[in-house]
Tab-separated table of C-alpha atoms in Angstrom:
chain	number	residue	atom	x	y	z
X	456	UNK	CA	-0.100	0.156	0.053
X	457	UNK	CA	1.422	3.232	-0.980
X	458	UNK	CA	2.104	6.253	1.492
X	459	UNK	CA	0.134	9.400	1.145
X	460	UNK	CA	-1.043	12.767	2.560
X	461	UNK	CA	-2.790	13.447	5.635
X	462	UNK	CA	-5.915	12.355	4.872
X	463	UNK	CA	-8.986	14.639	5.445
X	464	UNK	CA	-10.213	13.191	8.551
X	465	UNK	CA	-7.194	13.876	10.708
X	466	UNK	CA	-6.080	17.299	8.547
X	467	UNK	CA	-9.755	18.354	10.295
X	468	UNK	CA	-8.104	17.392	13.611
X	469	UNK	CA	-4.959	19.039	13.343
X	470	UNK	CA	-6.297	22.443	11.900
X	471	UNK	CA	-9.086	22.497	14.817
X	472	UNK	CA	-6.434	21.919	17.474
X	473	UNK	CA	-4.836	24.791	19.057
X	474	UNK	CA	-1.002	25.223	17.827
X	475	UNK	CA	1.120	27.509	15.577
X	476	UNK	CA	2.007	25.051	12.803
X	477	UNK	CA	0.529	26.705	9.328
X	478	UNK	CA	-1.132	24.065	7.057
X	479	UNK	CA	1.774	24.180	4.260
X	480	UNK	CA	4.476	23.192	6.698
X	481	UNK	CA	2.495	20.809	8.313
X	482	UNK	CA	1.989	19.306	4.829
X	483	UNK	CA	6.051	19.472	4.496
X	484	UNK	CA	6.991	17.921	7.667
X	485	UNK	CA	4.350	15.086	6.883
X	486	UNK	CA	6.299	14.934	3.692
X	487	UNK	CA	9.519	14.807	5.301
X	488	UNK	CA	8.564	12.157	7.910
X	489	UNK	CA	7.393	9.678	5.505
X	490	UNK	CA	10.386	9.490	3.720
X	491	UNK	CA	12.761	9.711	6.444
X	492	UNK	CA	15.476	6.872	5.994
X	493	UNK	CA	15.720	4.089	8.855
X	494	UNK	CA	13.306	2.284	10.987
X	495	UNK	CA	14.108	4.041	13.842
X	496	UNK	CA	11.466	5.856	16.115
X	497	UNK	CA	10.133	9.414	15.781
X	498	UNK	CA	10.543	12.026	18.374
X	499	UNK	CA	8.770	15.728	18.679
X	500	UNK	CA	10.455	17.722	21.204
X	501	UNK	CA	7.157	20.713	21.718
X	502	UNK	CA	3.845	18.981	21.218
X	503	UNK	CA	1.728	21.947	22.703
X	504	UNK	CA	-1.877	20.936	21.807
X	505	UNK	CA	-0.771	18.493	18.980
X	506	UNK	CA	-1.245	19.759	16.072
X	507	UNK	CA	1.699	19.006	14.200
X	508	UNK	CA	1.805	16.038	16.622
X	509	UNK	CA	-1.358	14.880	14.041
X	510	UNK	CA	1.210	15.246	11.325
X	511	UNK	CA	3.733	13.871	12.404
X	512	UNK	CA	1.870	10.552	14.069
X	513	UNK	CA	-0.078	10.200	10.558
X	514	UNK	CA	3.610	9.641	8.824
X	515	UNK	CA	4.749	7.567	11.872
X	516	UNK	CA	1.396	5.364	11.389
X	517	UNK	CA	2.074	4.776	7.520
X	518	UNK	CA	5.862	4.050	7.780
X	519	UNK	CA	5.261	1.036	11.385
X	520	UNK	CA	7.202	3.529	13.159
X	521	UNK	CA	6.434	5.249	17.023
X	522	UNK	CA	6.506	8.954	17.698
X	523	UNK	CA	7.394	9.958	20.865
X	524	UNK	CA	6.160	13.432	21.990
X	525	UNK	CA	7.972	15.312	24.378
X	526	UNK	CA	6.175	18.115	26.476
X	527	UNK	CA	5.918	19.169	29.740
X	528	UNK	CA	2.780	20.955	28.868
X	529	UNK	CA	3.061	23.945	31.156
X	530	UNK	CA	3.826	26.123	28.043
X	531	UNK	CA	6.937	27.974	26.765
X	532	UNK	CA	7.971	31.673	27.915
X	533	UNK	CA	6.002	33.001	24.884
X	534	UNK	CA	2.747	31.123	26.148
X	535	UNK	CA	2.854	32.566	29.811
X	536	UNK	CA	0.726	35.423	30.540
X	537	UNK	CA	1.413	38.614	29.261
X	538	UNK	CA	2.941	37.436	26.369
X	539	UNK	CA	1.951	37.330	23.002
X	540	UNK	CA	1.006	33.701	22.654
X	541	UNK	CA	-0.819	33.313	25.916
X	542	UNK	CA	-4.222	31.380	25.807
X	543	UNK	CA	-5.930	31.694	29.104
X	544	UNK	CA	-8.417	28.427	27.758
X	545	UNK	CA	-5.306	26.401	28.348
X	546	UNK	CA	-4.958	27.917	31.940
X	547	UNK	CA	-5.456	25.211	34.956
X	548	UNK	CA	-7.246	27.204	37.202
X	549	UNK	CA	-6.961	25.122	39.946
X	550	UNK	CA	-2.808	25.728	40.081
X	551	UNK	CA	-3.088	28.888	38.216
X	552	UNK	CA	-0.339	27.436	35.358
X	553	UNK	CA	-0.957	26.180	31.937
X	554	UNK	CA	-1.386	22.804	31.205
X	555	UNK	CA	-1.958	21.678	27.911
X	556	UNK	CA	-1.966	17.502	28.302
X	557	UNK	CA	-5.818	17.329	28.560
X	558	UNK	CA	-5.887	19.376	24.907
X	559	UNK	CA	-3.056	17.295	23.580
X	560	UNK	CA	-4.685	14.002	24.638
X	561	UNK	CA	-8.126	14.874	23.142
X	562	UNK	CA	-6.165	15.860	19.706
X	563	UNK	CA	-4.769	12.744	19.781
X	564	UNK	CA	-7.696	10.621	20.744
X	565	UNK	CA	-9.384	12.267	17.959
X	566	UNK	CA	-6.752	12.079	15.539
X	567	UNK	CA	-7.144	7.919	16.094
X	568	UNK	CA	-3.373	8.180	16.780
X	569	UNK	CA	-2.971	6.822	20.532
X	570	UNK	CA	-1.327	3.661	19.551
X	571	UNK	CA	1.147	5.168	17.586
X	572	UNK	CA	1.782	8.867	19.640
X	573	UNK	CA	3.437	8.364	22.965
X	574	UNK	CA	2.886	11.307	24.984
X	575	UNK	CA	6.646	11.930	27.261
X	576	UNK	CA	5.537	14.534	30.045
X	577	UNK	CA	8.641	16.373	31.337
X	578	UNK	CA	10.901	19.307	30.757
X	579	UNK	CA	13.386	18.489	27.307
X	580	UNK	CA	16.563	18.526	29.174
X	581	UNK	CA	15.645	16.312	31.923
X	582	UNK	CA	14.372	13.484	29.010
X	583	UNK	CA	16.905	14.692	26.420
X	584	UNK	CA	19.889	13.935	29.076
X	585	UNK	CA	18.515	10.421	29.856
X	586	UNK	CA	17.512	9.182	25.757
X	587	UNK	CA	19.455	6.748	24.356
X	588	UNK	CA	17.858	5.396	21.427
X	589	UNK	CA	18.837	6.291	17.903
X	590	UNK	CA	16.172	8.549	15.828
X	591	UNK	CA	15.525	8.289	12.275
X	592	UNK	CA	13.024	11.781	12.556
X	593	UNK	CA	13.924	14.657	15.064
X	594	UNK	CA	11.300	17.705	15.115
X	595	UNK	CA	12.456	20.587	17.190
X	596	UNK	CA	9.896	23.054	18.385
X	597	UNK	CA	10.412	23.655	21.915
X	598	UNK	CA	11.061	26.554	23.933
X	599	UNK	CA	11.989	29.905	22.165
X	600	UNK	CA	14.490	31.206	24.190
X	601	UNK	CA	18.278	30.900	23.985
X	602	UNK	CA	18.907	28.346	26.428
X	603	UNK	CA	16.259	26.077	25.963
X	604	UNK	CA	16.730	25.960	22.000
X	605	UNK	CA	20.371	25.484	22.876
X	606	UNK	CA	19.997	22.398	25.078
X	607	UNK	CA	17.099	21.102	22.624
X	608	UNK	CA	20.397	21.088	20.037
X	609	UNK	CA	22.945	19.451	22.362
X	610	UNK	CA	20.781	17.154	24.032
X	611	UNK	CA	18.740	15.458	21.164
X	612	UNK	CA	20.661	16.038	17.504
X	613	UNK	CA	23.153	13.697	18.454
X	614	UNK	CA	20.618	11.152	18.615
X	615	UNK	CA	19.610	11.729	14.974
X	616	UNK	CA	20.888	8.348	13.227
X	617	UNK	CA	23.110	8.905	10.163
X	618	UNK	CA	21.146	9.726	7.066
X	619	UNK	CA	18.035	10.954	9.424
X	620	UNK	CA	16.231	13.707	9.479
X	621	UNK	CA	16.490	16.638	11.611
X	622	UNK	CA	13.194	19.280	11.269
X	623	UNK	CA	13.547	22.749	13.202
X	624	UNK	CA	10.343	24.922	13.080
X	625	UNK	CA	10.530	28.838	13.526
X	626	UNK	CA	13.762	29.854	11.928
X	627	UNK	CA	13.738	33.280	10.834
X	628	UNK	CA	16.746	34.247	9.372
X	629	UNK	CA	15.825	37.909	9.007
X	630	UNK	CA	15.517	39.141	12.904
X	631	UNK	CA	12.271	41.508	11.124
X	632	UNK	CA	10.249	37.831	10.969
X	633	UNK	CA	10.864	36.583	14.239
X	634	UNK	CA	12.555	35.297	17.417
X	635	UNK	CA	16.169	34.238	16.909
X	636	UNK	CA	16.682	31.403	19.386
X	637	UNK	CA	15.791	28.244	16.691
X	638	UNK	CA	18.041	30.328	14.250
X	639	UNK	CA	20.872	31.071	15.946
X	640	UNK	CA	21.151	28.483	18.569
X	641	UNK	CA	19.540	25.326	16.672
X	642	UNK	CA	19.640	25.434	12.638
X	643	UNK	CA	22.974	27.553	12.507
X	644	UNK	CA	25.085	24.934	14.858
X	645	UNK	CA	23.294	22.052	13.140
X	646	UNK	CA	24.746	23.490	9.588
X	647	UNK	CA	27.868	24.278	11.110
X	648	UNK	CA	28.827	21.520	12.505
X	649	UNK	CA	28.932	19.852	9.193
X	650	UNK	CA	26.807	16.963	10.338
X	651	UNK	CA	23.866	17.993	8.713
X	652	UNK	CA	22.262	19.259	5.128
X	653	UNK	CA	19.556	21.503	4.177
X	654	UNK	CA	17.247	19.541	2.117
X	655	UNK	CA	13.868	21.593	2.554
X	656	UNK	CA	12.587	25.215	3.290
X	657	UNK	CA	9.099	25.903	3.485
X	658	UNK	CA	7.855	29.075	5.426
X	659	UNK	CA	9.815	28.735	8.622
X	660	UNK	CA	10.176	25.147	8.399
X	661	UNK	CA	13.854	23.980	7.879
X	662	UNK	CA	14.393	20.457	7.078
X	663	UNK	CA	17.768	18.821	7.365
X	664	UNK	CA	19.547	15.402	6.845
X	665	UNK	CA	22.389	13.896	8.987
X	666	UNK	CA	25.370	12.760	6.785
X	667	UNK	CA	27.988	12.138	9.176
């Protein structure tokens, strides 16, 4: 059976989920995940409410792989009160903190991906420091501050298997277009390391392949 793009039902679930992944970038992410080399699992850093996870989970299902979705579900810096991307609907009023996990679980349930997507609830540096499994596909869309982005690069990219794929979201070479950390702390170090080469660009999404 041939591999195909995201179906209408799952596309509807993805687009109705809270999140920041444009449809064209989601489709490019899906295509890159479908064609990623190797049978090793896939991993997403930064799932929020599961919007991008649907595209990736569908690709994982089609290729017989698992997708690990890493997020502490308390929101990144830019999601907190007083910041541009704050959403009061995802605040747990009992504790006064963001909690996107119920939204994420609903999205994955509605997309029919509970047998493919494995939620890993915790802070990326803690999980990354303990991770040992090679990855066929890594998508980094976590905290957009300098330190979170740097740690995501340092802790997760070494696990991309040779020939595997690294995808990075919110890469803005021009400072006028958006925040700098994903560009300065993840994209540039990956390219300058000589271990990755760029193979695709869609909006702020960059697709790289590990070559050494």
